[in-house]
PDB file of C-alpha atoms and ligand atoms in Angstrom:
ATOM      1  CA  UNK A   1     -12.760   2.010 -11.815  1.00 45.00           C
ATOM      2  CA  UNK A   2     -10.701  -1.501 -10.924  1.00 46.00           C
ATOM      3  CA  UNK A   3      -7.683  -1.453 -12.004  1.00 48.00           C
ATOM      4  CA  UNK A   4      -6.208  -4.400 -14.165  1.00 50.00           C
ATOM      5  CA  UNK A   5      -3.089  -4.972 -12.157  1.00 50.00           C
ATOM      6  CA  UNK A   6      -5.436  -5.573  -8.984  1.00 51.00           C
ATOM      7  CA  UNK A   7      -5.720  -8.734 -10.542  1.00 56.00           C
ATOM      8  CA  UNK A   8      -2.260  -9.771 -10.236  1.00 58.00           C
ATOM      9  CA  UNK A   9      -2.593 -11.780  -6.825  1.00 54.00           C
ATOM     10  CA  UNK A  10       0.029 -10.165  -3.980  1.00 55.00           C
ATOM     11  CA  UNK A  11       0.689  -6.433  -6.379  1.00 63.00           C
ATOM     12  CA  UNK A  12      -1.689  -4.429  -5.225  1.00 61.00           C
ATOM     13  CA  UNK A  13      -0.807  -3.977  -1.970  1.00 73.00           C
ATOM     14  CA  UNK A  14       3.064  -4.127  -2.150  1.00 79.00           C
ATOM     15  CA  UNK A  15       2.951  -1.769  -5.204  1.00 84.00           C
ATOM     16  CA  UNK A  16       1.087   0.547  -3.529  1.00 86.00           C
ATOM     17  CA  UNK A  17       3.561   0.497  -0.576  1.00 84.00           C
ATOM     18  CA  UNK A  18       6.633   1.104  -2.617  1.00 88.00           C
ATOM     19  CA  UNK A  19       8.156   4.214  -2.538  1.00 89.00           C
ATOM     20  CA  UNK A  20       9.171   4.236  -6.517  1.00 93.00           C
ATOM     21  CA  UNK A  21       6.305   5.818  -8.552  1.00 94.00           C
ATOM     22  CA  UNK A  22       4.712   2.769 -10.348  1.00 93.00           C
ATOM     23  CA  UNK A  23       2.200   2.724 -12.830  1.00 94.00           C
ATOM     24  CA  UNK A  24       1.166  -0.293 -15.422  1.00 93.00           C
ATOM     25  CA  UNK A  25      -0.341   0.419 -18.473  1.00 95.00           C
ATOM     26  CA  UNK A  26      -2.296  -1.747 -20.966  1.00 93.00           C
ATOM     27  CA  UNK A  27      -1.043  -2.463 -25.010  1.00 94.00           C
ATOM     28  CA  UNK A  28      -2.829   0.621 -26.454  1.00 96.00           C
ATOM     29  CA  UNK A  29      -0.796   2.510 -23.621  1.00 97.00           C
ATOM     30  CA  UNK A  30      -3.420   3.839 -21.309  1.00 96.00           C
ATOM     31  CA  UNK A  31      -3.297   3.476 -17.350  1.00 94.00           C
ATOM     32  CA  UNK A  32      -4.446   0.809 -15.522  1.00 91.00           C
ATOM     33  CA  UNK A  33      -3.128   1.268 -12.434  1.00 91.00           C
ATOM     34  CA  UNK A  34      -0.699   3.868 -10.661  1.00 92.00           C
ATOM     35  CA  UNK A  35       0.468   3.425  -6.913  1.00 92.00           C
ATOM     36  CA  UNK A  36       0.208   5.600  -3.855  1.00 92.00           C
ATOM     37  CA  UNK A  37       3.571   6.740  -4.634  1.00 93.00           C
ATOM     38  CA  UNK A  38       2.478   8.287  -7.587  1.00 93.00           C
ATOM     39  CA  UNK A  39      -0.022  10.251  -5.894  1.00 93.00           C
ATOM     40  CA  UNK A  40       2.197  11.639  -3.481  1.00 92.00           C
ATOM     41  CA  UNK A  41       4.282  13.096  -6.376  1.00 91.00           C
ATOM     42  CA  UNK A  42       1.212  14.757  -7.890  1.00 91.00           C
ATOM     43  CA  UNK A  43       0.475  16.260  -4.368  1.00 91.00           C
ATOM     44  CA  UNK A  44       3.878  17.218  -3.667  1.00 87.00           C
ATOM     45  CA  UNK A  45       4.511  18.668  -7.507  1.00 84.00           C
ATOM     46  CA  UNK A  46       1.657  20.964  -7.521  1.00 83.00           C
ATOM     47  CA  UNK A  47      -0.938  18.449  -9.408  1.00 85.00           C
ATOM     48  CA  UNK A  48      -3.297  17.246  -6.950  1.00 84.00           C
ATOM     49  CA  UNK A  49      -5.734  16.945  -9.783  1.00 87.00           C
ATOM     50  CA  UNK A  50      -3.357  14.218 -11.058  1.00 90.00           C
ATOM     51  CA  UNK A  51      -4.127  11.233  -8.523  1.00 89.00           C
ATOM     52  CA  UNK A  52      -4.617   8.744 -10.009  1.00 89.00           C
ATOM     53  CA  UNK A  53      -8.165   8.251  -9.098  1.00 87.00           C
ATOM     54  CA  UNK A  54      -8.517  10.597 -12.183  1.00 91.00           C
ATOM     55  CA  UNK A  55      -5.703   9.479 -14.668  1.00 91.00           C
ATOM     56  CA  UNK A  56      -6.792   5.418 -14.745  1.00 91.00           C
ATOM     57  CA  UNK A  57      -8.161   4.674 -18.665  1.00 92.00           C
ATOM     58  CA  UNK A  58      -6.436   7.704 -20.116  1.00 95.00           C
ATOM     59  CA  UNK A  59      -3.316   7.295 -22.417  1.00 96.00           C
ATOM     60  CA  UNK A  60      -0.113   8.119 -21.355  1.00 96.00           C
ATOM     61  CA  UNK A  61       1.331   9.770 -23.977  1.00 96.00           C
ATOM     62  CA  UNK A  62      -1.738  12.270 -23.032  1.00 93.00           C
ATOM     63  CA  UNK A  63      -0.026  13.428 -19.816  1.00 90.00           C
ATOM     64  CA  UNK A  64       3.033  13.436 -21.706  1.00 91.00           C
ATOM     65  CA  UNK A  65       5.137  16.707 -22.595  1.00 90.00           C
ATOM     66  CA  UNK A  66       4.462  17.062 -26.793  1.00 93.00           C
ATOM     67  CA  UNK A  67       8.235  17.289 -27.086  1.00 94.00           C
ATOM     68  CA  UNK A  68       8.553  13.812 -25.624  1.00 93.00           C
ATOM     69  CA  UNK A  69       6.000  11.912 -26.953  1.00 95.00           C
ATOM     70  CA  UNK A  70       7.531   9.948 -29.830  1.00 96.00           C
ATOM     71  CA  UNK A  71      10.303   8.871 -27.565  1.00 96.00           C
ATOM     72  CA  UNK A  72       8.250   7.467 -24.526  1.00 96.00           C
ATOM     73  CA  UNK A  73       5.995   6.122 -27.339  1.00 97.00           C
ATOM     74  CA  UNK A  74       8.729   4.595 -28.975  1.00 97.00           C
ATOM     75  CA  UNK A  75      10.397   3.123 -25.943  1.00 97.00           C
ATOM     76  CA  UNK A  76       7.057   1.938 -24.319  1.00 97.00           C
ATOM     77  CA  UNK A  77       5.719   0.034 -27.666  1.00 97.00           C
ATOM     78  CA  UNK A  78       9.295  -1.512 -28.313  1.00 97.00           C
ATOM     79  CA  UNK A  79       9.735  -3.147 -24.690  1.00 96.00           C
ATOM     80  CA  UNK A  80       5.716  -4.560 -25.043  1.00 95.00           C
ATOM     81  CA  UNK A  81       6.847  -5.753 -28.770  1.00 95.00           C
ATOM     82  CA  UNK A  82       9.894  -8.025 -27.855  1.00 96.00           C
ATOM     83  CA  UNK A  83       9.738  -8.054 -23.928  1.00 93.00           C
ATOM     84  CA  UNK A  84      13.158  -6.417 -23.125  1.00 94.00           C
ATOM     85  CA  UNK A  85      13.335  -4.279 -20.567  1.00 93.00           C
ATOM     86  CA  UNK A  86      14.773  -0.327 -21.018  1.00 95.00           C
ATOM     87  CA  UNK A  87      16.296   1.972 -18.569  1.00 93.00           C
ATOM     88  CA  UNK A  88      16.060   5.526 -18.835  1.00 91.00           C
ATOM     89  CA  UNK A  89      17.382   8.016 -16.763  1.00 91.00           C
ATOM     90  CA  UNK A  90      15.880  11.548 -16.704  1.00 90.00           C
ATOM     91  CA  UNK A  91      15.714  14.570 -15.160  1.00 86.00           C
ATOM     92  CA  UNK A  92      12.604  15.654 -12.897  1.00 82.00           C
ATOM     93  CA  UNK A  93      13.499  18.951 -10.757  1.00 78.00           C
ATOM     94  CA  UNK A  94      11.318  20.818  -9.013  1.00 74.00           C
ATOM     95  CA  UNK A  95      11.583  24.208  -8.057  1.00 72.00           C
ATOM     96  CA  UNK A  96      13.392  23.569  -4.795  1.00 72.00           C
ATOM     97  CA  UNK A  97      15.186  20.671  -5.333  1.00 72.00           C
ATOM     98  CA  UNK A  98      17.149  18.446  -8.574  1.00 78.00           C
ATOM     99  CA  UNK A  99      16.099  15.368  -9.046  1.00 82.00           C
ATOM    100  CA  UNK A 100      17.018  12.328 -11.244  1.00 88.00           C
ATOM    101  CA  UNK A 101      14.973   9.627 -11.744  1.00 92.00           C
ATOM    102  CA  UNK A 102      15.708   6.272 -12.883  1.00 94.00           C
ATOM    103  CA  UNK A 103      13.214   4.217 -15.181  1.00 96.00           C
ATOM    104  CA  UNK A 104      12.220   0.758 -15.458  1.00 96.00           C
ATOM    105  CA  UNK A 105       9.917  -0.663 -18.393  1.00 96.00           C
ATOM    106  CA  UNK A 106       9.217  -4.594 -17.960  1.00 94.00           C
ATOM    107  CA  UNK A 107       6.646  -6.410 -19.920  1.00 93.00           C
ATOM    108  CA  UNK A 108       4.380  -8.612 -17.416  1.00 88.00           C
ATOM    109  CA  UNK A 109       2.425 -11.455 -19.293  1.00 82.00           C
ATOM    110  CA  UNK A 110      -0.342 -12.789 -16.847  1.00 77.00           C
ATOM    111  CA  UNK A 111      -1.986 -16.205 -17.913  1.00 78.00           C
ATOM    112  CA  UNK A 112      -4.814 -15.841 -20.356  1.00 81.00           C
ATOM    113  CA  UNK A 113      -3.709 -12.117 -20.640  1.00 83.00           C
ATOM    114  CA  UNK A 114      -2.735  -9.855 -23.307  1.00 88.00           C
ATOM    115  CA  UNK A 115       0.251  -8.194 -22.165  1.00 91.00           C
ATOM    116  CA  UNK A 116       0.718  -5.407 -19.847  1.00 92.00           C
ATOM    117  CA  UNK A 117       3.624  -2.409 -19.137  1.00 94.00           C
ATOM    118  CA  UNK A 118       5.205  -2.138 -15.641  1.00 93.00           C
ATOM    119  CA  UNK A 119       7.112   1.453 -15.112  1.00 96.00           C
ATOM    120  CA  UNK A 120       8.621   1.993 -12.205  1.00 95.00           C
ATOM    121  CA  UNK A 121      10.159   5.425 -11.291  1.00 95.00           C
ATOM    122  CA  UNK A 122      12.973   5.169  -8.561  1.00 93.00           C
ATOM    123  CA  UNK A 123      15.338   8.235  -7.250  1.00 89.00           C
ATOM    124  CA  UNK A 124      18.882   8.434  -8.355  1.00 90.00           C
ATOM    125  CA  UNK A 125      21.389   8.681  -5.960  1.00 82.00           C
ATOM    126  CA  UNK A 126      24.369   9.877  -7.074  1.00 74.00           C
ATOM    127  CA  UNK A 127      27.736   8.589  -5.150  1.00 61.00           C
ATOM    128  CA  UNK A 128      31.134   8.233  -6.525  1.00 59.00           C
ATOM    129  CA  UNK A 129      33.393   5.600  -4.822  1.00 55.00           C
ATOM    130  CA  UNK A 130      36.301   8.099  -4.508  1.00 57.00           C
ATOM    131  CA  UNK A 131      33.981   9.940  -2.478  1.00 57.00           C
ATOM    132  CA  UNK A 132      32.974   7.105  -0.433  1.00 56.00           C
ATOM    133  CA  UNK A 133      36.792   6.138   0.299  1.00 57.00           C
ATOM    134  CA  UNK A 134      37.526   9.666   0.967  1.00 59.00           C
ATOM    135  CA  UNK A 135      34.812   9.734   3.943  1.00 58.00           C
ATOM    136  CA  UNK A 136      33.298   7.005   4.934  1.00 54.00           C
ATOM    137  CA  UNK A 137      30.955   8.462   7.416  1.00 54.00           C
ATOM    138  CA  UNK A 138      29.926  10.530   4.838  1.00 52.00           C
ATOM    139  CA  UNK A 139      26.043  11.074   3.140  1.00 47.00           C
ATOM    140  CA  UNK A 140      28.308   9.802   0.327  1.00 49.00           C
ATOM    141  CA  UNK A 141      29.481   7.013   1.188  1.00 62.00           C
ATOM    142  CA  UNK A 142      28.346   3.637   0.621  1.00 76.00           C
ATOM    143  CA  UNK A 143      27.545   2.838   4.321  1.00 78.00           C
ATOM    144  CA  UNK A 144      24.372   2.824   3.702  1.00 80.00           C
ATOM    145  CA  UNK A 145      23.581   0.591   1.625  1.00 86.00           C
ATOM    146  CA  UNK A 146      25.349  -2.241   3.593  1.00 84.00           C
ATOM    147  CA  UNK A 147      23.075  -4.221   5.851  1.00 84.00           C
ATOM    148  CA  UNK A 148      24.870  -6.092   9.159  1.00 83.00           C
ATOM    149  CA  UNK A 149      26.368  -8.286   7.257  1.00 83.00           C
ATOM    150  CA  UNK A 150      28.747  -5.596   5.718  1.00 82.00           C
ATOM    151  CA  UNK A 151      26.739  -6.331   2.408  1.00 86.00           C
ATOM    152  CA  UNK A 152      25.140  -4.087  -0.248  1.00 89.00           C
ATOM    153  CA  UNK A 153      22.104  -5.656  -2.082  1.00 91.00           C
ATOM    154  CA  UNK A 154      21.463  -4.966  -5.795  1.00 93.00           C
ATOM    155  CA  UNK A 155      18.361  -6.440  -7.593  1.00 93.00           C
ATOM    156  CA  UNK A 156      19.302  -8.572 -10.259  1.00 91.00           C
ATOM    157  CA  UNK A 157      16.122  -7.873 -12.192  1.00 90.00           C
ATOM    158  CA  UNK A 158      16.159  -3.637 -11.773  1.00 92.00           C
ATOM    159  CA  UNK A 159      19.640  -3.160 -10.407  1.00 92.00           C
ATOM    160  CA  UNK A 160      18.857  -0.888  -8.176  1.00 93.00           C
ATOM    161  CA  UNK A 161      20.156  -1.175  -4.755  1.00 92.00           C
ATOM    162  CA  UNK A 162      18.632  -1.704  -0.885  1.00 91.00           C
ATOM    163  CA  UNK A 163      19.094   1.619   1.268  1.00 88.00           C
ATOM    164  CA  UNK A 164      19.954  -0.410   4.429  1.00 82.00           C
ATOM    165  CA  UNK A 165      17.887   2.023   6.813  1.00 73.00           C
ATOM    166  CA  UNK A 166      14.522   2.388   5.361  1.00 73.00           C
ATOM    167  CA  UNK A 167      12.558  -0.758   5.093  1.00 70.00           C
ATOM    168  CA  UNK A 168      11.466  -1.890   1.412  1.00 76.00           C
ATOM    169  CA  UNK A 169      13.517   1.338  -0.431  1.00 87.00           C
ATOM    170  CA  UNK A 170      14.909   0.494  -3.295  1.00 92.00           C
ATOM    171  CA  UNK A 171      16.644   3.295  -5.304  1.00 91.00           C
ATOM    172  CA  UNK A 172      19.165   3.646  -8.531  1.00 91.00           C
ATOM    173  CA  UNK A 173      22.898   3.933  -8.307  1.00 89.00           C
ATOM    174  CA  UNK A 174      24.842   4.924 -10.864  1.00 87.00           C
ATOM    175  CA  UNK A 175      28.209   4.258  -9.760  1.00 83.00           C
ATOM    176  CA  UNK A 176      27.540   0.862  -8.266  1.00 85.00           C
ATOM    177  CA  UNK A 177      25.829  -0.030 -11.855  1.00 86.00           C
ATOM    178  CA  UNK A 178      28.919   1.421 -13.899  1.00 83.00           C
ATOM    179  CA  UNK A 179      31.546  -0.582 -11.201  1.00 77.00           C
ATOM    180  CA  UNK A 180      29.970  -3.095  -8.857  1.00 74.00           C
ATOM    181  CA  UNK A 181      31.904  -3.813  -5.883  1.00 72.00           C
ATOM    182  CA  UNK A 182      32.910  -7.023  -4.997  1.00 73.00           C
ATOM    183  CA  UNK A 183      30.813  -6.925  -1.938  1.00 77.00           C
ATOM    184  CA  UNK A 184      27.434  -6.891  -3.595  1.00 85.00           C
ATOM    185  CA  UNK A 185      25.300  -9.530  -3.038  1.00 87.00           C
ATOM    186  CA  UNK A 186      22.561 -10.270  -5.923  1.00 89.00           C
ATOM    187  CA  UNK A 187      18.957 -10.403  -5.083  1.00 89.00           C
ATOM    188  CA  UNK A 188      15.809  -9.557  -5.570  1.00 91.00           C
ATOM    189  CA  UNK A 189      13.318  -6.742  -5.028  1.00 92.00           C
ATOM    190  CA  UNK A 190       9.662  -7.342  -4.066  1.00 88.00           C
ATOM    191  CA  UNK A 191       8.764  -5.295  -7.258  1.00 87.00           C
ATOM    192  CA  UNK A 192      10.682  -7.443  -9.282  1.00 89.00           C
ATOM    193  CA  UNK A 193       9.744 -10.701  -7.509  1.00 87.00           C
ATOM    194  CA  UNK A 194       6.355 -10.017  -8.014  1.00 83.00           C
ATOM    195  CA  UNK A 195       6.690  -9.078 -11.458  1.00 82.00           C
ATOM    196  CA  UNK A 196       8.700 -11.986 -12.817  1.00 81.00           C
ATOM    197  CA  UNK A 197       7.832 -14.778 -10.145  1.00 81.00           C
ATOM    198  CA  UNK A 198       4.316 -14.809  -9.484  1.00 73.00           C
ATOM    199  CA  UNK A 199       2.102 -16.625 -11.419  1.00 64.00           C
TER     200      UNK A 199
HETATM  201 ZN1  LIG B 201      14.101  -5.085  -8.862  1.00 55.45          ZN
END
């Protein structure tokens, strides 16, 4: 089945390139598209019989723990009602491994259109800045998100911030939400600059 958001001129292939787990869904909530990440979550998670090959046209809320559904519902219908975007952290762990994930909700509005959901799913990385003083060679500290420049790039749109080694990765930082440096330069993602910017 096409998906709607292959539409969008210059998404489909970026989207599917980006390693947060993306998927756009249409006002009565079903899927219209998902990227590659999303896939390699199913694979990795123990539901190959997820990809999305499979899940395009069927409601969200359907793949959707019962316990959860009037919240995502809730949160999904308000952001495509007023166009405000919501955040939502949550826990995903698998057996082997905790994992936070951060959430993005953004109403796109293409011309002649009715509205559509973006979600994007990016890791968390936790790092505390006393941490990142303490030793700045560190996994903790913020080295690396600085490019050559000394500077660490936050998305204006998202907020999350550019991990300096791996082309195009984009990922959610608490600490440098809840106290931004001085030394962070505001830009944009190619998520977000496709979402808001093209026409
Ligand atoms: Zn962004």
């Amino acid at each position: 089945m096409a998906s709607e958001a292959s539409e969008i001129p210059g998404w489909p292939q970026r989207l599917d390139d980006a390693p947060a787990i993306i998927y756009v869904l249409d006002g009565a909530l079903r899927i219209v598209y998902c990227n590659l990440a999303w896939n390699r979550f199913a694979e990795q998670n123990g539901g190959a019989h997820l990809c999305r090959d499979t899940q395009v046209g069927r409601d969200v809320l359907a793949l959707t723990p019962e316990p959860l559904k009037p919240f995502y519902g809730q949160l999904f219908r308000s952001v495509l009602e007023t166009g405000v975007a919501s955040d939502w952290v949550y826990e995903c762990s698998s057996d082997l491994q905790f994992r936070r994930f951060h959430m993005h909700v953004a109403r796109k509005k293409p011309p002649n259109k009715p509205p559509m959901l973006f979600v994007m799913n990016s890791l968390v990385i936790e790092e505390s800045i006393e941490e990142s003083h303490r030793s700045p060679g560190s996994p903790f500290s913020f080295e690396r998100f600085r490019d050559h420049n000394g500077l660490i790039s936050m998305c204006c749109h998202c907020r999350r911030t550019r991990l300096r080694d791996k082309e195009n990765s984009w990922v959610w930082v608490p600490e440098l939400v809840r106290r931004m440096p001085l030394d962070v330069s505001h830009g944009i993602c190619p998520v977000c600059f496709d979402l808001h910017y093209l026409k």
